[in-house]
Amino acid sequence: MTIELDGEPFKVLNFSIMKQARGAAKTTIKFKNLVRGTTIENTYRSGEKFQTAMIEKSDHQYTYADGETFFFMNSETFDEVPVSSKVVDDKVQWLLEGMVVKLVFFKDKPIELVVPSTGVYEITETEPNAKGNTASGHTKPATLNSGATITVPGYLNQGETIKVDTDKGAFMERVQ
């Protein structure tokens, strides 16, 4: 859920309700400011109301980066949208040219980039497979074509294609 506080959008991360014997219930809510990236925690009395933030999500295709700015093309209108590296944040490690992502807008300004929860990537650099070391569950670091470095099983080699959980940054399976 996304609400608006002091003119800025906040995402509710978690909340807890404390009911007291005679008094009104109090709710403690932890928010993340979607513009600044900061988190706050506030306590509210029962019955307080919040305004829902008017955010929009739309599909955009990643086209290229120029310095600190990343450019995405709206999949419906074909408009080019510049997005700062502050918004892209650590998701840059999963971006591939042509990838379709979701951009979240607040008052026509991009505030968040959402990459697909899984992606298919090629291993561009990793240690060679150690022969005979298949039963021990050996793992090794691997660099992907997006620039991300993850831990993969020891049997994988450079040039192989794998499926990755982008939320956790973890290997899922080999893709044939």
PDB file of N, CA and C in Angstrom, residues 63-150:
ATOM      1  N   THR A  63      16.654   1.198 -22.818  1.00  0.00           N
ATOM      2  CA  THR A  63      17.349   1.410 -24.089  1.00  0.00           C
ATOM      3  C   THR A  63      18.847   1.626 -23.908  1.00  0.00           C
ATOM      4  N   TYR A  64      19.241   2.596 -23.075  1.00  0.00           N
ATOM      5  CA  TYR A  64      20.672   2.838 -22.884  1.00  0.00           C
ATOM      6  C   TYR A  64      20.909   3.728 -21.672  1.00  0.00           C
ATOM      7  N   ALA A  65      22.188   3.861 -21.288  1.00  0.00           N
ATOM      8  CA  ALA A  65      22.580   4.743 -20.182  1.00  0.00           C
ATOM      9  C   ALA A  65      23.589   5.748 -20.705  1.00  0.00           C
ATOM     10  N   ASP A  66      23.521   6.961 -20.156  1.00  0.00           N
ATOM     11  CA  ASP A  66      24.467   8.010 -20.511  1.00  0.00           C
ATOM     12  C   ASP A  66      24.898   8.691 -19.218  1.00  0.00           C
ATOM     13  N   GLY A  67      26.037   8.269 -18.697  1.00  0.00           N
ATOM     14  CA  GLY A  67      26.511   8.823 -17.428  1.00  0.00           C
ATOM     15  C   GLY A  67      25.620   8.394 -16.278  1.00  0.00           C
ATOM     16  N   GLU A  68      25.038   9.372 -15.585  1.00  0.00           N
ATOM     17  CA  GLU A  68      24.181   9.111 -14.422  1.00  0.00           C
ATOM     18  C   GLU A  68      22.702   8.990 -14.797  1.00  0.00           C
ATOM     19  N   THR A  69      22.398   8.990 -16.089  1.00  0.00           N
ATOM     20  CA  THR A  69      21.008   8.939 -16.541  1.00  0.00           C
ATOM     21  C   THR A  69      20.766   7.681 -17.366  1.00  0.00           C
ATOM     22  N   PHE A  70      19.663   7.012 -17.062  1.00  0.00           N
ATOM     23  CA  PHE A  70      19.255   5.815 -17.790  1.00  0.00           C
ATOM     24  C   PHE A  70      18.019   6.176 -18.605  1.00  0.00           C
ATOM     25  N   PHE A  71      17.919   5.637 -19.818  1.00  0.00           N
ATOM     26  CA  PHE A  71      16.805   5.980 -20.695  1.00  0.00           C
ATOM     27  C   PHE A  71      15.943   4.750 -20.953  1.00  0.00           C
ATOM     28  N   PHE A  72      14.636   4.961 -20.811  1.00  0.00           N
ATOM     29  CA  PHE A  72      13.645   3.915 -21.004  1.00  0.00           C
ATOM     30  C   PHE A  72      12.610   4.407 -22.001  1.00  0.00           C
ATOM     31  N   MET A  73      12.060   3.476 -22.802  1.00  0.00           N
ATOM     32  CA  MET A  73      11.032   3.826 -23.776  1.00  0.00           C
ATOM     33  C   MET A  73       9.696   3.264 -23.307  1.00  0.00           C
ATOM     34  N   ASN A  74       8.685   4.129 -23.250  1.00  0.00           N
ATOM     35  CA  ASN A  74       7.343   3.705 -22.875  1.00  0.00           C
ATOM     36  C   ASN A  74       6.849   2.713 -23.919  1.00  0.00           C
ATOM     37  N   SER A  75       6.383   1.548 -23.482  1.00  0.00           N
ATOM     38  CA  SER A  75       5.969   0.487 -24.403  1.00  0.00           C
ATOM     39  C   SER A  75       4.696   0.810 -25.170  1.00  0.00           C
ATOM     40  N   GLU A  76       3.897   1.768 -24.693  1.00  0.00           N
ATOM     41  CA  GLU A  76       2.654   2.125 -25.378  1.00  0.00           C
ATOM     42  C   GLU A  76       2.802   3.376 -26.237  1.00  0.00           C
ATOM     43  N   THR A  77       3.415   4.425 -25.681  1.00  0.00           N
ATOM     44  CA  THR A  77       3.501   5.703 -26.400  1.00  0.00           C
ATOM     45  C   THR A  77       4.820   5.877 -27.134  1.00  0.00           C
ATOM     46  N   PHE A  78       5.802   5.042 -26.839  1.00  0.00           N
ATOM     47  CA  PHE A  78       7.149   5.103 -27.406  1.00  0.00           C
ATOM     48  C   PHE A  78       7.898   6.380 -27.026  1.00  0.00           C
ATOM     49  N   ASP A  79       7.439   7.062 -25.977  1.00  0.00           N
ATOM     50  CA  ASP A  79       8.147   8.233 -25.464  1.00  0.00           C
ATOM     51  C   ASP A  79       9.382   7.770 -24.700  1.00  0.00           C
ATOM     52  N   GLU A  80      10.462   8.556 -24.816  1.00  0.00           N
ATOM     53  CA  GLU A  80      11.682   8.249 -24.076  1.00  0.00           C
ATOM     54  C   GLU A  80      11.631   8.932 -22.715  1.00  0.00           C
ATOM     55  N   VAL A  81      11.934   8.169 -21.668  1.00  0.00           N
ATOM     56  CA  VAL A  81      11.866   8.687 -20.301  1.00  0.00           C
ATOM     57  C   VAL A  81      13.256   8.609 -19.669  1.00  0.00           C
ATOM     58  N   PRO A  82      13.855   9.761 -19.302  1.00  0.00           N
ATOM     59  CA  PRO A  82      15.134   9.718 -18.592  1.00  0.00           C
ATOM     60  C   PRO A  82      14.907   9.443 -17.107  1.00  0.00           C
ATOM     61  N   VAL A  83      15.733   8.580 -16.533  1.00  0.00           N
ATOM     62  CA  VAL A  83      15.612   8.210 -15.121  1.00  0.00           C
ATOM     63  C   VAL A  83      16.997   8.333 -14.481  1.00  0.00           C
ATOM     64  N   SER A  84      17.061   9.009 -13.341  1.00  0.00           N
ATOM     65  CA  SER A  84      18.355   9.212 -12.678  1.00  0.00           C
ATOM     66  C   SER A  84      18.863   7.919 -12.047  1.00  0.00           C
ATOM     67  N   SER A  85      20.162   7.859 -11.856  1.00  0.00           N
ATOM     68  CA  SER A  85      20.773   6.676 -11.242  1.00  0.00           C
ATOM     69  C   SER A  85      20.310   6.501  -9.802  1.00  0.00           C
ATOM     70  N   LYS A  86      19.870   7.573  -9.176  1.00  0.00           N
ATOM     71  CA  LYS A  86      19.349   7.499  -7.806  1.00  0.00           C
ATOM     72  C   LYS A  86      18.071   6.646  -7.761  1.00  0.00           C
ATOM     73  N   VAL A  87      17.244   6.754  -8.801  1.00  0.00           N
ATOM     74  CA  VAL A  87      16.008   5.965  -8.885  1.00  0.00           C
ATOM     75  C   VAL A  87      16.333   4.519  -9.266  1.00  0.00           C
ATOM     76  N   VAL A  88      17.244   4.340 -10.209  1.00  0.00           N
ATOM     77  CA  VAL A  88      17.619   2.994 -10.660  1.00  0.00           C
ATOM     78  C   VAL A  88      18.295   2.228  -9.525  1.00  0.00           C
ATOM     79  N   ASP A  89      19.138   2.914  -8.761  1.00  0.00           N
ATOM     80  CA  ASP A  89      19.765   2.382  -7.551  1.00  0.00           C
ATOM     81  C   ASP A  89      20.519   1.084  -7.850  1.00  0.00           C
ATOM     82  N   ASP A  90      20.370   0.080  -7.005  1.00  0.00           N
ATOM     83  CA  ASP A  90      21.111  -1.175  -7.165  1.00  0.00           C
ATOM     84  C   ASP A  90      20.500  -2.106  -8.212  1.00  0.00           C
ATOM     85  N   LYS A  91      19.393  -1.713  -8.814  1.00  0.00           N
ATOM     86  CA  LYS A  91      18.753  -2.548  -9.844  1.00  0.00           C
ATOM     87  C   LYS A  91      19.542  -2.498 -11.156  1.00  0.00           C
ATOM     88  N   VAL A  92      20.496  -1.569 -11.245  1.00  0.00           N
ATOM     89  CA  VAL A  92      21.314  -1.438 -12.448  1.00  0.00           C
ATOM     90  C   VAL A  92      22.026  -2.745 -12.774  1.00  0.00           C
ATOM     91  N   GLN A  93      22.357  -3.532 -11.759  1.00  0.00           N
ATOM     92  CA  GLN A  93      23.075  -4.783 -11.991  1.00  0.00           C
ATOM     93  C   GLN A  93      22.243  -5.824 -12.735  1.00  0.00           C
ATOM     94  N   TRP A  94      20.932  -5.634 -12.827  1.00  0.00           N
ATOM     95  CA  TRP A  94      20.073  -6.604 -13.513  1.00  0.00           C
ATOM     96  C   TRP A  94      19.598  -6.105 -14.870  1.00  0.00           C
ATOM     97  N   LEU A  95      19.900  -4.854 -15.224  1.00  0.00           N
ATOM     98  CA  LEU A  95      19.406  -4.288 -16.477  1.00  0.00           C
ATOM     99  C   LEU A  95      20.168  -4.817 -17.686  1.00  0.00           C
ATOM    100  N   LEU A  96      19.405  -5.216 -18.697  1.00  0.00           N
ATOM    101  CA  LEU A  96      19.950  -5.604 -19.992  1.00  0.00           C
ATOM    102  C   LEU A  96      19.260  -4.751 -21.050  1.00  0.00           C
ATOM    103  N   GLU A  97      19.990  -4.380 -22.077  1.00  0.00           N
ATOM    104  CA  GLU A  97      19.404  -3.587 -23.146  1.00  0.00           C
ATOM    105  C   GLU A  97      18.210  -4.331 -23.744  1.00  0.00           C
ATOM    106  N   GLY A  98      17.075  -3.639 -23.866  1.00  0.00           N
ATOM    107  CA  GLY A  98      15.861  -4.241 -24.406  1.00  0.00           C
ATOM    108  C   GLY A  98      14.951  -4.862 -23.356  1.00  0.00           C
ATOM    109  N   MET A  99      15.398  -4.933 -22.099  1.00  0.00           N
ATOM    110  CA  MET A  99      14.603  -5.532 -21.024  1.00  0.00           C
ATOM    111  C   MET A  99      13.384  -4.664 -20.721  1.00  0.00           C
ATOM    112  N   VAL A 100      12.234  -5.311 -20.527  1.00  0.00           N
ATOM    113  CA  VAL A 100      11.012  -4.595 -20.158  1.00  0.00           C
ATOM    114  C   VAL A 100      10.906  -4.584 -18.635  1.00  0.00           C
ATOM    115  N   VAL A 101      10.781  -3.375 -18.082  1.00  0.00           N
ATOM    116  CA  VAL A 101      10.689  -3.169 -16.634  1.00  0.00           C
ATOM    117  C   VAL A 101       9.452  -2.334 -16.342  1.00  0.00           C
ATOM    118  N   LYS A 102       9.121  -2.208 -15.074  1.00  0.00           N
ATOM    119  CA  LYS A 102       8.025  -1.324 -14.669  1.00  0.00           C
ATOM    120  C   LYS A 102       8.635  -0.078 -14.046  1.00  0.00           C
ATOM    121  N   LEU A 103       8.148   1.078 -14.471  1.00  0.00           N
ATOM    122  CA  LEU A 103       8.519   2.336 -13.841  1.00  0.00           C
ATOM    123  C   LEU A 103       7.322   2.817 -13.045  1.00  0.00           C
ATOM    124  N   VAL A 104       7.578   3.274 -11.827  1.00  0.00           N
ATOM    125  CA  VAL A 104       6.535   3.796 -10.950  1.00  0.00           C
ATOM    126  C   VAL A 104       6.662   5.316 -10.948  1.00  0.00           C
ATOM    127  N   PHE A 105       5.546   6.002 -11.228  1.00  0.00           N
ATOM    128  CA  PHE A 105       5.535   7.464 -11.313  1.00  0.00           C
ATOM    129  C   PHE A 105       4.661   8.057 -10.215  1.00  0.00           C
ATOM    130  N   PHE A 106       5.109   9.182  -9.669  1.00  0.00           N
ATOM    131  CA  PHE A 106       4.330   9.976  -8.722  1.00  0.00           C
ATOM    132  C   PHE A 106       4.370  11.407  -9.236  1.00  0.00           C
ATOM    133  N   LYS A 107       3.203  11.948  -9.552  1.00  0.00           N
ATOM    134  CA  LYS A 107       3.096  13.293 -10.135  1.00  0.00           C
ATOM    135  C   LYS A 107       3.978  13.410 -11.381  1.00  0.00           C
ATOM    136  N   ASP A 108       3.868  12.425 -12.254  1.00  0.00           N
ATOM    137  CA  ASP A 108       4.582  12.347 -13.535  1.00  0.00           C
ATOM    138  C   ASP A 108       6.101  12.298 -13.416  1.00  0.00           C
ATOM    139  N   LYS A 109       6.614  11.946 -12.256  1.00  0.00           N
ATOM    140  CA  LYS A 109       8.060  11.841 -12.046  1.00  0.00           C
ATOM    141  C   LYS A 109       8.394  10.401 -11.663  1.00  0.00           C
ATOM    142  N   PRO A 110       9.380   9.771 -12.348  1.00  0.00           N
ATOM    143  CA  PRO A 110       9.732   8.394 -11.987  1.00  0.00           C
ATOM    144  C   PRO A 110      10.355   8.340 -10.594  1.00  0.00           C
ATOM    145  N   ILE A 111       9.814   7.453  -9.744  1.00  0.00           N
ATOM    146  CA  ILE A 111      10.313   7.355  -8.369  1.00  0.00           C
ATOM    147  C   ILE A 111      10.842   5.963  -8.027  1.00  0.00           C
ATOM    148  N   GLU A 112      10.514   4.964  -8.850  1.00  0.00           N
ATOM    149  CA  GLU A 112      10.967   3.603  -8.549  1.00  0.00           C
ATOM    150  C   GLU A 112      11.048   2.786  -9.825  1.00  0.00           C
ATOM    151  N   LEU A 113      12.044   1.913  -9.887  1.00  0.00           N
ATOM    152  CA  LEU A 113      12.222   0.987 -10.997  1.00  0.00           C
ATOM    153  C   LEU A 113      12.003  -0.418 -10.461  1.00  0.00           C
ATOM    154  N   VAL A 114      11.154  -1.193 -11.138  1.00  0.00           N
ATOM    155  CA  VAL A 114      10.880  -2.573 -10.725  1.00  0.00           C
ATOM    156  C   VAL A 114      11.314  -3.494 -11.861  1.00  0.00           C
ATOM    157  N   VAL A 115      12.353  -4.295 -11.603  1.00  0.00           N
ATOM    158  CA  VAL A 115      12.815  -5.257 -12.606  1.00  0.00           C
ATOM    159  C   VAL A 115      12.021  -6.548 -12.437  1.00  0.00           C
ATOM    160  N   PRO A 116      11.946  -7.382 -13.486  1.00  0.00           N
ATOM    161  CA  PRO A 116      11.254  -8.665 -13.341  1.00  0.00           C
ATOM    162  C   PRO A 116      11.888  -9.478 -12.204  1.00  0.00           C
ATOM    163  N   SER A 117      11.080 -10.270 -11.504  1.00  0.00           N
ATOM    164  CA  SER A 117      11.587 -11.026 -10.350  1.00  0.00           C
ATOM    165  C   SER A 117      12.548 -12.139 -10.757  1.00  0.00           C
ATOM    166  N   THR A 118      12.485 -12.568 -12.022  1.00  0.00           N
ATOM    167  CA  THR A 118      13.460 -13.531 -12.540  1.00  0.00           C
ATOM    168  C   THR A 118      13.954 -13.040 -13.889  1.00  0.00           C
ATOM    169  N   GLY A 119      15.152 -13.429 -14.226  1.00  0.00           N
ATOM    170  CA  GLY A 119      15.716 -13.037 -15.514  1.00  0.00           C
ATOM    171  C   GLY A 119      16.665 -14.098 -16.026  1.00  0.00           C
ATOM    172  N   VAL A 120      16.876 -14.098 -17.337  1.00  0.00           N
ATOM    173  CA  VAL A 120      17.790 -15.041 -17.974  1.00  0.00           C
ATOM    174  C   VAL A 120      19.057 -14.274 -18.355  1.00  0.00           C
ATOM    175  N   TYR A 121      20.193 -14.765 -17.872  1.00  0.00           N
ATOM    176  CA  TYR A 121      21.470 -14.091 -18.075  1.00  0.00           C
ATOM    177  C   TYR A 121      22.524 -15.088 -18.531  1.00  0.00           C
ATOM    178  N   GLU A 122      23.563 -14.563 -19.180  1.00  0.00           N
ATOM    179  CA  GLU A 122      24.681 -15.392 -19.616  1.00  0.00           C
ATOM    180  C   GLU A 122      25.852 -15.178 -18.666  1.00  0.00           C
ATOM    181  N   ILE A 123      26.537 -16.259 -18.337  1.00  0.00           N
ATOM    182  CA  ILE A 123      27.737 -16.163 -17.506  1.00  0.00           C
ATOM    183  C   ILE A 123      28.874 -15.691 -18.406  1.00  0.00           C
ATOM    184  N   THR A 124      29.440 -14.519 -18.104  1.00  0.00           N
ATOM    185  CA  THR A 124      30.527 -13.983 -18.925  1.00  0.00           C
ATOM    186  C   THR A 124      31.901 -14.276 -18.335  1.00  0.00           C
ATOM    187  N   GLU A 125      31.938 -14.537 -17.028  1.00  0.00           N
ATOM    188  CA  GLU A 125      33.227 -14.806 -16.395  1.00  0.00           C
ATOM    189  C   GLU A 125      33.028 -15.660 -15.148  1.00  0.00           C
ATOM    190  N   THR A 126      33.775 -16.751 -15.070  1.00  0.00           N
ATOM    191  CA  THR A 126      33.773 -17.603 -13.875  1.00  0.00           C
ATOM    192  C   THR A 126      35.000 -18.496 -13.905  1.00  0.00           C
ATOM    193  N   GLU A 127      35.322 -19.081 -12.772  1.00  0.00           N
ATOM    194  CA  GLU A 127      36.457 -20.006 -12.694  1.00  0.00           C
ATOM    195  C   GLU A 127      36.125 -21.264 -13.490  1.00  0.00           C
ATOM    196  N   PRO A 128      37.139 -21.913 -14.050  1.00  0.00           N
ATOM    197  CA  PRO A 128      36.875 -23.181 -14.740  1.00  0.00           C
ATOM    198  C   PRO A 128      36.367 -24.226 -13.754  1.00  0.00           C
ATOM    199  N   ASN A 129      35.599 -25.171 -14.268  1.00  0.00           N
ATOM    200  CA  ASN A 129      35.046 -26.247 -13.448  1.00  0.00           C
ATOM    201  C   ASN A 129      36.176 -27.152 -12.960  1.00  0.00           C
ATOM    202  N   ALA A 130      36.197 -27.432 -11.656  1.00  0.00           N
ATOM    203  CA  ALA A 130      37.200 -28.347 -11.099  1.00  0.00           C
ATOM    204  C   ALA A 130      36.737 -29.780 -11.346  1.00  0.00           C
ATOM    205  N   LYS A 131      37.504 -30.528 -12.107  1.00  0.00           N
ATOM    206  CA  LYS A 131      37.120 -31.902 -12.452  1.00  0.00           C
ATOM    207  C   LYS A 131      37.071 -32.784 -11.209  1.00  0.00           C
ATOM    208  N   GLY A 132      36.044 -33.622 -11.155  1.00  0.00           N
ATOM    209  CA  GLY A 132      35.915 -34.572 -10.060  1.00  0.00           C
ATOM    210  C   GLY A 132      35.327 -33.985  -8.791  1.00  0.00           C
ATOM    211  N   ASN A 133      35.016 -32.706  -8.784  1.00  0.00           N
ATOM    212  CA  ASN A 133      34.489 -32.069  -7.570  1.00  0.00           C
ATOM    213  C   ASN A 133      32.991 -31.796  -7.735  1.00  0.00           C
ATOM    214  N   THR A 134      32.243 -32.823  -8.128  1.00  0.00           N
ATOM    215  CA  THR A 134      30.819 -32.626  -8.393  1.00  0.00           C
ATOM    216  C   THR A 134      29.928 -33.019  -7.232  1.00  0.00           C
ATOM    217  N   ALA A 135      30.393 -33.853  -6.339  1.00  0.00           N
ATOM    218  CA  ALA A 135      29.546 -34.350  -5.254  1.00  0.00           C
ATOM    219  C   ALA A 135      29.533 -33.435  -4.032  1.00  0.00           C
ATOM    220  N   SER A 136      30.467 -32.524  -3.937  1.00  0.00           N
ATOM    221  CA  SER A 136      30.597 -31.724  -2.716  1.00  0.00           C
ATOM    222  C   SER A 136      29.688 -30.500  -2.675  1.00  0.00           C
ATOM    223  N   GLY A 137      28.967 -30.208  -3.736  1.00  0.00           N
ATOM    224  CA  GLY A 137      28.114 -29.022  -3.747  1.00  0.00           C
ATOM    225  C   GLY A 137      28.933 -27.749  -3.857  1.00  0.00           C
ATOM    226  N   HIS A 138      30.048 -27.814  -4.543  1.00  0.00           N
ATOM    227  CA  HIS A 138      30.973 -26.691  -4.718  1.00  0.00           C
ATOM    228  C   HIS A 138      30.274 -25.521  -5.416  1.00  0.00           C
ATOM    229  N   THR A 139      30.473 -24.311  -4.895  1.00  0.00           N
ATOM    230  CA  THR A 139      29.950 -23.108  -5.549  1.00  0.00           C
ATOM    231  C   THR A 139      31.105 -22.167  -5.849  1.00  0.00           C
ATOM    232  N   LYS A 140      30.842 -21.229  -6.770  1.00  0.00           N
ATOM    233  CA  LYS A 140      31.877 -20.272  -7.164  1.00  0.00           C
ATOM    234  C   LYS A 140      31.216 -18.983  -7.631  1.00  0.00           C
ATOM    235  N   PRO A 141      31.944 -17.874  -7.607  1.00  0.00           N
ATOM    236  CA  PRO A 141      31.374 -16.613  -8.090  1.00  0.00           C
ATOM    237  C   PRO A 141      31.350 -16.588  -9.618  1.00  0.00           C
ATOM    238  N   ALA A 142      30.338 -15.921 -10.168  1.00  0.00           N
ATOM    239  CA  ALA A 142      30.228 -15.774 -11.616  1.00  0.00           C
ATOM    240  C   ALA A 142      29.731 -14.370 -11.934  1.00  0.00           C
ATOM    241  N   THR A 143      30.317 -13.767 -12.970  1.00  0.00           N
ATOM    242  CA  THR A 143      29.878 -12.455 -13.437  1.00  0.00           C
ATOM    243  C   THR A 143      28.945 -12.674 -14.617  1.00  0.00           C
ATOM    244  N   LEU A 144      27.811 -11.978 -14.605  1.00  0.00           N
ATOM    245  CA  LEU A 144      26.802 -12.129 -15.654  1.00  0.00           C
ATOM    246  C   LEU A 144      26.940 -11.022 -16.690  1.00  0.00           C
ATOM    247  N   ASN A 145      26.266 -11.193 -17.838  1.00  0.00           N
ATOM    248  CA  ASN A 145      26.336 -10.196 -18.902  1.00  0.00           C
ATOM    249  C   ASN A 145      25.717  -8.858 -18.514  1.00  0.00           C
ATOM    250  N   SER A 146      25.001  -8.802 -17.416  1.00  0.00           N
ATOM    251  CA  SER A 146      24.437  -7.541 -16.925  1.00  0.00           C
ATOM    252  C   SER A 146      25.419  -6.811 -16.012  1.00  0.00           C
ATOM    253  N   GLY A 147      26.488  -7.506 -15.599  1.00  0.00           N
ATOM    254  CA  GLY A 147      27.462  -6.919 -14.692  1.00  0.00           C
ATOM    255  C   GLY A 147      27.342  -7.419 -13.268  1.00  0.00           C
ATOM    256  N   ALA A 148      26.240  -8.088 -12.943  1.00  0.00           N
ATOM    257  CA  ALA A 148      26.034  -8.606 -11.586  1.00  0.00           C
ATOM    258  C   ALA A 148      26.967  -9.782 -11.325  1.00  0.00           C
ATOM    259  N   THR A 149      27.364  -9.943 -10.074  1.00  0.00           N
ATOM    260  CA  THR A 149      28.156 -11.097  -9.654  1.00  0.00           C
ATOM    261  C   THR A 149      27.335 -11.889  -8.647  1.00  0.00           C
ATOM    262  N   ILE A 150      27.138 -13.176  -8.946  1.00  0.00           N
ATOM    263  CA  ILE A 150      26.366 -14.046  -8.057  1.00  0.00           C
ATOM    264  C   ILE A 150      27.144 -15.335  -7.812  1.00  0.00           C
TER     265      ILE A 150
END
